[in-house]
Amino acid sequence: MAAPLESESAGYLLPRHEGAWTIQDVLALPEDRTQRVELVDGALVVSPRGALLHQVLAFELGATLKAACPAGLRATAEIDVEMPAGNWLIPDFTVIRDVGFPAGLFPAEHVVLAGEVVSPSSRRRDRTLKRQLYAEARIPFYLVVDLGEEPVSAVLLELDGDGYREVVRSEAGKLLLDRPFPVTLELTV
Protein backbone atom coordinates (compact mmCIF):
# COMPACT_ATOMS: atom_id res chain seq x y z
CA MET A 1 0.00 0.00 0.00
CA ALA A 2 1.39 3.41 -0.95
CA ALA A 3 2.19 5.95 1.73
CA PRO A 4 -0.35 8.75 2.21
CA LEU A 5 0.16 11.72 -0.04
CA GLU A 6 2.02 14.51 1.69
CA SER A 7 2.17 17.39 -0.72
CA GLU A 8 1.33 18.58 -4.16
CA SER A 9 4.05 20.42 -6.07
CA ALA A 10 3.20 21.89 -9.48
CA GLY A 11 0.39 19.35 -9.78
CA TYR A 12 2.65 16.42 -8.91
CA LEU A 13 1.58 14.42 -5.86
CA LEU A 14 4.42 13.25 -3.65
CA PRO A 15 4.14 10.47 -1.09
CA ARG A 16 5.21 11.08 2.47
CA HIS A 17 8.97 10.67 2.67
CA GLU A 18 11.54 11.04 5.45
CA GLY A 19 15.11 12.12 4.77
CA ALA A 20 17.00 12.32 1.51
CA TRP A 21 15.55 10.70 -1.59
CA THR A 22 17.51 7.94 -3.33
CA ILE A 23 17.36 6.62 -6.87
CA GLN A 24 15.48 3.56 -5.56
CA ASP A 25 12.91 5.84 -3.87
CA VAL A 26 12.34 7.72 -7.12
CA LEU A 27 12.06 4.52 -9.15
CA ALA A 28 9.32 3.39 -6.76
CA LEU A 29 7.18 6.48 -7.50
CA PRO A 30 4.23 6.07 -9.86
CA GLU A 31 5.18 6.94 -13.43
CA ASP A 32 4.01 10.40 -14.50
CA ARG A 33 5.09 11.45 -17.99
CA THR A 34 3.56 14.93 -17.54
CA GLN A 35 6.40 15.93 -15.21
CA ARG A 36 10.16 15.65 -15.33
CA VAL A 37 11.52 14.25 -12.05
CA GLU A 38 15.25 14.54 -11.40
CA LEU A 39 17.26 13.86 -8.24
CA VAL A 40 19.97 16.25 -7.04
CA ASP A 41 21.74 15.83 -3.70
CA GLY A 42 18.87 13.84 -2.21
CA ALA A 43 16.18 16.34 -3.25
CA LEU A 44 13.56 15.83 -5.92
CA VAL A 45 13.51 18.42 -8.68
CA VAL A 46 10.05 18.29 -10.26
CA SER A 47 9.40 20.45 -13.31
CA PRO A 48 6.85 20.49 -16.10
CA ARG A 49 7.80 19.28 -19.56
CA GLY A 50 9.05 22.04 -21.83
CA ALA A 51 6.67 24.12 -23.93
CA LEU A 52 6.06 23.14 -27.55
CA LEU A 53 8.94 25.25 -28.95
CA HIS A 54 11.29 23.68 -26.38
CA GLN A 55 10.19 20.16 -27.33
CA VAL A 56 10.29 20.75 -31.09
CA LEU A 57 13.77 22.27 -30.97
CA ALA A 58 15.11 19.48 -28.71
CA PHE A 59 13.62 16.87 -31.06
CA GLU A 60 15.05 18.50 -34.20
CA LEU A 61 18.50 18.91 -32.65
CA GLY A 62 18.44 15.27 -31.57
CA ALA A 63 17.39 14.17 -35.07
CA THR A 64 20.19 16.19 -36.67
CA LEU A 65 22.73 14.74 -34.23
CA LYS A 66 21.39 11.23 -34.88
CA ALA A 67 21.85 11.62 -38.64
CA ALA A 68 25.46 12.79 -38.15
CA CYS A 69 26.55 10.30 -35.46
CA PRO A 70 29.47 8.12 -36.49
CA ALA A 71 29.49 4.39 -35.79
CA GLY A 72 29.63 3.63 -32.10
CA LEU A 73 27.55 6.67 -31.08
CA ARG A 74 23.82 7.34 -31.03
CA ALA A 75 21.68 10.39 -30.26
CA THR A 76 18.79 10.14 -27.83
CA ALA A 77 16.16 12.33 -26.24
CA GLU A 78 15.37 12.62 -22.55
CA ILE A 79 17.13 9.58 -21.14
CA ASP A 80 17.47 9.01 -17.41
CA VAL A 81 21.17 9.42 -16.63
CA GLU A 82 22.66 8.05 -13.42
CA MET A 83 25.14 10.64 -12.21
CA PRO A 84 27.78 10.39 -9.48
CA ALA A 85 26.76 10.76 -5.81
CA GLY A 86 23.30 9.25 -6.39
CA ASN A 87 22.08 12.07 -8.64
CA TRP A 88 19.75 11.51 -11.59
CA LEU A 89 19.38 13.96 -14.47
CA ILE A 90 17.37 13.96 -17.68
CA PRO A 91 19.10 15.98 -20.42
CA ASP A 92 16.85 17.25 -23.22
CA PHE A 93 19.03 15.37 -25.72
CA THR A 94 22.25 13.37 -25.58
CA VAL A 95 24.89 11.67 -27.63
CA ILE A 96 25.84 8.37 -26.02
CA ARG A 97 28.20 5.50 -26.69
CA ASP A 98 26.33 2.64 -28.29
CA VAL A 99 26.59 0.17 -25.41
CA GLY A 100 23.26 -1.51 -25.94
CA PHE A 101 20.33 -0.94 -23.66
CA PRO A 102 21.37 -1.30 -20.03
CA ALA A 103 18.57 -1.95 -17.55
CA GLY A 104 17.72 0.95 -15.26
CA LEU A 105 19.31 4.36 -15.53
CA PHE A 106 21.89 5.01 -18.24
CA PRO A 107 25.42 5.37 -16.78
CA ALA A 108 26.89 8.88 -17.13
CA GLU A 109 30.25 7.35 -18.08
CA HIS A 110 28.78 6.49 -21.51
CA VAL A 111 27.36 9.97 -22.21
CA VAL A 112 29.51 11.87 -24.72
CA LEU A 113 27.35 15.01 -24.97
CA ALA A 114 24.55 16.27 -22.75
CA GLY A 115 22.28 18.93 -24.24
CA GLU A 116 19.83 21.27 -22.57
CA VAL A 117 17.34 23.67 -24.13
CA VAL A 118 17.21 26.56 -21.68
CA SER A 119 13.84 28.13 -20.99
CA PRO A 120 13.04 30.91 -18.50
CA SER A 121 12.09 28.46 -15.74
CA SER A 122 15.26 26.37 -16.14
CA ARG A 123 17.87 29.08 -16.82
CA ARG A 124 19.76 28.94 -13.50
CA ARG A 125 19.54 25.16 -13.21
CA ASP A 126 20.74 24.52 -16.79
CA ARG A 127 23.48 27.17 -16.86
CA THR A 128 24.92 26.58 -13.40
CA LEU A 129 23.81 23.44 -11.55
CA LYS A 130 23.61 21.04 -14.48
CA ARG A 131 26.85 22.41 -15.91
CA GLN A 132 28.56 21.59 -12.61
CA LEU A 133 26.97 18.14 -12.31
CA TYR A 134 27.79 17.16 -15.90
CA ALA A 135 31.41 18.25 -15.33
CA GLU A 136 31.59 16.21 -12.10
CA ALA A 137 30.34 13.22 -14.12
CA ARG A 138 33.17 13.85 -16.64
CA ILE A 139 30.76 14.16 -19.58
CA PRO A 140 33.05 15.42 -22.37
CA PHE A 141 30.65 17.93 -23.99
CA TYR A 142 27.76 20.10 -22.79
CA LEU A 143 25.60 21.84 -25.39
CA VAL A 144 23.42 24.69 -24.11
CA VAL A 145 20.68 26.09 -26.36
CA ASP A 146 19.02 29.31 -25.15
CA LEU A 147 15.46 30.07 -26.25
CA GLY A 148 15.57 33.40 -24.41
CA GLU A 149 17.80 35.05 -26.99
CA GLU A 150 16.90 36.38 -30.45
CA PRO A 151 17.83 34.55 -32.53
CA VAL A 152 18.01 31.37 -30.49
CA SER A 153 21.63 30.86 -29.48
CA ALA A 154 23.77 27.88 -28.55
CA VAL A 155 27.19 27.23 -27.11
CA LEU A 156 29.23 24.02 -27.05
CA LEU A 157 31.33 23.52 -23.93
CA GLU A 158 34.13 20.98 -23.64
CA LEU A 159 35.36 19.41 -20.42
CA ASP A 160 38.66 20.96 -19.36
CA GLY A 161 39.95 19.81 -15.98
CA ASP A 162 37.15 20.09 -13.44
CA GLY A 163 34.92 22.36 -15.53
CA TYR A 164 33.91 23.33 -19.03
CA ARG A 165 35.38 25.84 -21.45
CA GLU A 166 33.60 27.34 -24.44
CA VAL A 167 34.51 25.75 -27.77
CA VAL A 168 32.13 27.41 -30.21
CA ARG A 169 29.13 29.74 -30.13
CA SER A 170 26.31 29.91 -32.66
CA GLU A 171 26.13 32.60 -35.31
CA ALA A 172 23.06 33.65 -37.28
CA GLY A 173 20.95 30.76 -35.96
CA LYS A 174 23.48 28.02 -36.74
CA LEU A 175 25.99 26.13 -34.65
CA LEU A 176 28.86 24.57 -36.62
CA LEU A 177 30.45 21.74 -34.66
CA ASP A 178 33.66 19.89 -35.41
CA ARG A 179 33.49 17.84 -32.22
CA PRO A 180 32.50 15.40 -30.92
CA PHE A 181 31.85 14.97 -34.68
CA PRO A 182 31.18 17.38 -37.55
CA VAL A 183 27.58 18.62 -37.80
CA THR A 184 25.70 21.86 -38.40
CA LEU A 185 22.79 22.48 -36.03
CA GLU A 186 19.97 24.75 -37.22
CA LEU A 187 18.53 26.68 -34.29
CA THR A 188 15.43 27.93 -36.08
CA VAL A 189 12.13 26.08 -36.17
Tab-separated table of C-alpha atoms in Angstrom:
chain	number	residue	atom	x	y	z
A	1	MET	CA	0.000	0.000	0.000
A	2	ALA	CA	1.388	3.415	-0.946
A	3	ALA	CA	2.194	5.950	1.727
A	4	PRO	CA	-0.351	8.746	2.211
A	5	LEU	CA	0.162	11.718	-0.036
A	6	GLU	CA	2.017	14.513	1.694
A	7	SER	CA	2.165	17.394	-0.717
A	8	GLU	CA	1.332	18.580	-4.160
A	9	SER	CA	4.050	20.420	-6.072
A	10	ALA	CA	3.200	21.893	-9.481
A	11	GLY	CA	0.394	19.350	-9.784
A	12	TYR	CA	2.647	16.423	-8.910
A	13	LEU	CA	1.576	14.422	-5.858
A	14	LEU	CA	4.421	13.250	-3.652
A	15	PRO	CA	4.140	10.466	-1.093
A	16	ARG	CA	5.206	11.077	2.471
A	17	HIS	CA	8.975	10.671	2.671
A	18	GLU	CA	11.539	11.036	5.448
A	19	GLY	CA	15.112	12.119	4.771
A	20	ALA	CA	17.000	12.315	1.512
A	21	TRP	CA	15.552	10.699	-1.593
A	22	THR	CA	17.513	7.941	-3.334
A	23	ILE	CA	17.361	6.615	-6.866
A	24	GLN	CA	15.479	3.564	-5.558
A	25	ASP	CA	12.908	5.840	-3.868
A	26	VAL	CA	12.339	7.723	-7.115
A	27	LEU	CA	12.064	4.521	-9.151
A	28	ALA	CA	9.322	3.390	-6.755
A	29	LEU	CA	7.182	6.476	-7.502
A	30	PRO	CA	4.226	6.070	-9.864
A	31	GLU	CA	5.184	6.940	-13.428
A	32	ASP	CA	4.010	10.403	-14.499
A	33	ARG	CA	5.091	11.454	-17.986
A	34	THR	CA	3.563	14.928	-17.536
A	35	GLN	CA	6.401	15.932	-15.209
A	36	ARG	CA	10.157	15.646	-15.327
A	37	VAL	CA	11.520	14.246	-12.049
A	38	GLU	CA	15.253	14.542	-11.396
A	39	LEU	CA	17.255	13.863	-8.237
A	40	VAL	CA	19.965	16.249	-7.036
A	41	ASP	CA	21.745	15.826	-3.705
A	42	GLY	CA	18.866	13.836	-2.208
A	43	ALA	CA	16.183	16.343	-3.246
A	44	LEU	CA	13.562	15.831	-5.922
A	45	VAL	CA	13.508	18.423	-8.685
A	46	VAL	CA	10.048	18.293	-10.263
A	47	SER	CA	9.402	20.452	-13.306
A	48	PRO	CA	6.850	20.492	-16.105
A	49	ARG	CA	7.797	19.278	-19.556
A	50	GLY	CA	9.047	22.041	-21.826
A	51	ALA	CA	6.673	24.121	-23.932
A	52	LEU	CA	6.057	23.144	-27.552
A	53	LEU	CA	8.937	25.249	-28.951
A	54	HIS	CA	11.290	23.679	-26.385
A	55	GLN	CA	10.192	20.155	-27.332
A	56	VAL	CA	10.290	20.752	-31.092
A	57	LEU	CA	13.773	22.265	-30.965
A	58	ALA	CA	15.111	19.482	-28.711
A	59	PHE	CA	13.622	16.866	-31.060
A	60	GLU	CA	15.050	18.496	-34.198
A	61	LEU	CA	18.501	18.910	-32.651
A	62	GLY	CA	18.435	15.273	-31.569
A	63	ALA	CA	17.389	14.169	-35.065
A	64	THR	CA	20.195	16.186	-36.672
A	65	LEU	CA	22.727	14.739	-34.228
A	66	LYS	CA	21.388	11.233	-34.879
A	67	ALA	CA	21.852	11.621	-38.637
A	68	ALA	CA	25.457	12.790	-38.146
A	69	CYS	CA	26.546	10.296	-35.460
A	70	PRO	CA	29.472	8.121	-36.490
A	71	ALA	CA	29.485	4.388	-35.795
A	72	GLY	CA	29.627	3.634	-32.102
A	73	LEU	CA	27.553	6.665	-31.076
A	74	ARG	CA	23.825	7.343	-31.029
A	75	ALA	CA	21.682	10.389	-30.263
A	76	THR	CA	18.787	10.141	-27.832
A	77	ALA	CA	16.157	12.333	-26.243
A	78	GLU	CA	15.371	12.621	-22.547
A	79	ILE	CA	17.126	9.578	-21.140
A	80	ASP	CA	17.470	9.007	-17.411
A	81	VAL	CA	21.174	9.417	-16.634
A	82	GLU	CA	22.661	8.050	-13.425
A	83	MET	CA	25.136	10.640	-12.208
A	84	PRO	CA	27.782	10.390	-9.477
A	85	ALA	CA	26.757	10.759	-5.815
A	86	GLY	CA	23.304	9.255	-6.391
A	87	ASN	CA	22.080	12.066	-8.643
A	88	TRP	CA	19.750	11.508	-11.594
A	89	LEU	CA	19.385	13.962	-14.468
A	90	ILE	CA	17.368	13.958	-17.682
A	91	PRO	CA	19.099	15.975	-20.416
A	92	ASP	CA	16.850	17.251	-23.217
A	93	PHE	CA	19.032	15.372	-25.717
A	94	THR	CA	22.253	13.375	-25.584
A	95	VAL	CA	24.894	11.667	-27.634
A	96	ILE	CA	25.843	8.369	-26.018
A	97	ARG	CA	28.202	5.504	-26.694
A	98	ASP	CA	26.328	2.635	-28.288
A	99	VAL	CA	26.591	0.166	-25.408
A	100	GLY	CA	23.260	-1.511	-25.945
A	101	PHE	CA	20.328	-0.940	-23.662
A	102	PRO	CA	21.368	-1.299	-20.027
A	103	ALA	CA	18.574	-1.946	-17.548
A	104	GLY	CA	17.720	0.948	-15.261
A	105	LEU	CA	19.306	4.359	-15.532
A	106	PHE	CA	21.888	5.014	-18.240
A	107	PRO	CA	25.425	5.367	-16.777
A	108	ALA	CA	26.888	8.877	-17.129
A	109	GLU	CA	30.249	7.352	-18.078
A	110	HIS	CA	28.778	6.485	-21.506
A	111	VAL	CA	27.360	9.970	-22.213
A	112	VAL	CA	29.506	11.872	-24.722
A	113	LEU	CA	27.350	15.008	-24.967
A	114	ALA	CA	24.547	16.275	-22.754
A	115	GLY	CA	22.283	18.934	-24.240
A	116	GLU	CA	19.832	21.272	-22.568
A	117	VAL	CA	17.343	23.669	-24.127
A	118	VAL	CA	17.205	26.564	-21.676
A	119	SER	CA	13.840	28.132	-20.994
A	120	PRO	CA	13.037	30.912	-18.502
A	121	SER	CA	12.089	28.461	-15.740
A	122	SER	CA	15.263	26.374	-16.139
A	123	ARG	CA	17.869	29.083	-16.819
A	124	ARG	CA	19.761	28.939	-13.503
A	125	ARG	CA	19.544	25.157	-13.206
A	126	ASP	CA	20.745	24.524	-16.786
A	127	ARG	CA	23.482	27.174	-16.856
A	128	THR	CA	24.922	26.577	-13.396
A	129	LEU	CA	23.812	23.438	-11.546
A	130	LYS	CA	23.615	21.036	-14.483
A	131	ARG	CA	26.851	22.412	-15.908
A	132	GLN	CA	28.562	21.590	-12.609
A	133	LEU	CA	26.970	18.136	-12.311
A	134	TYR	CA	27.795	17.158	-15.897
A	135	ALA	CA	31.408	18.250	-15.331
A	136	GLU	CA	31.590	16.213	-12.105
A	137	ALA	CA	30.343	13.216	-14.124
A	138	ARG	CA	33.171	13.848	-16.640
A	139	ILE	CA	30.756	14.164	-19.582
A	140	PRO	CA	33.053	15.421	-22.369
A	141	PHE	CA	30.652	17.930	-23.985
A	142	TYR	CA	27.761	20.101	-22.789
A	143	LEU	CA	25.596	21.840	-25.390
A	144	VAL	CA	23.416	24.688	-24.107
A	145	VAL	CA	20.677	26.094	-26.364
A	146	ASP	CA	19.020	29.314	-25.149
A	147	LEU	CA	15.459	30.067	-26.252
A	148	GLY	CA	15.565	33.403	-24.412
A	149	GLU	CA	17.804	35.049	-26.990
A	150	GLU	CA	16.899	36.382	-30.455
A	151	PRO	CA	17.829	34.555	-32.528
A	152	VAL	CA	18.005	31.367	-30.487
A	153	SER	CA	21.633	30.858	-29.482
A	154	ALA	CA	23.766	27.880	-28.550
A	155	VAL	CA	27.193	27.226	-27.114
A	156	LEU	CA	29.227	24.021	-27.050
A	157	LEU	CA	31.327	23.519	-23.935
A	158	GLU	CA	34.134	20.976	-23.637
A	159	LEU	CA	35.364	19.408	-20.422
A	160	ASP	CA	38.660	20.961	-19.361
A	161	GLY	CA	39.949	19.810	-15.983
A	162	ASP	CA	37.146	20.089	-13.436
A	163	GLY	CA	34.922	22.364	-15.530
A	164	TYR	CA	33.910	23.332	-19.026
A	165	ARG	CA	35.376	25.845	-21.447
A	166	GLU	CA	33.603	27.336	-24.436
A	167	VAL	CA	34.515	25.748	-27.774
A	168	VAL	CA	32.132	27.407	-30.208
A	169	ARG	CA	29.129	29.739	-30.132
A	170	SER	CA	26.305	29.907	-32.663
A	171	GLU	CA	26.131	32.599	-35.311
A	172	ALA	CA	23.055	33.650	-37.285
A	173	GLY	CA	20.946	30.765	-35.964
A	174	LYS	CA	23.478	28.020	-36.743
A	175	LEU	CA	25.989	26.127	-34.649
A	176	LEU	CA	28.857	24.566	-36.623
A	177	LEU	CA	30.452	21.736	-34.657
A	178	ASP	CA	33.663	19.894	-35.410
A	179	ARG	CA	33.486	17.840	-32.220
A	180	PRO	CA	32.503	15.396	-30.917
A	181	PHE	CA	31.851	14.967	-34.682
A	182	PRO	CA	31.183	17.385	-37.551
A	183	VAL	CA	27.582	18.618	-37.798
A	184	THR	CA	25.696	21.860	-38.396
A	185	LEU	CA	22.792	22.478	-36.029
A	186	GLU	CA	19.973	24.746	-37.221
A	187	LEU	CA	18.531	26.679	-34.287
A	188	THR	CA	15.427	27.932	-36.080
A	189	VAL	CA	12.130	26.075	-36.172
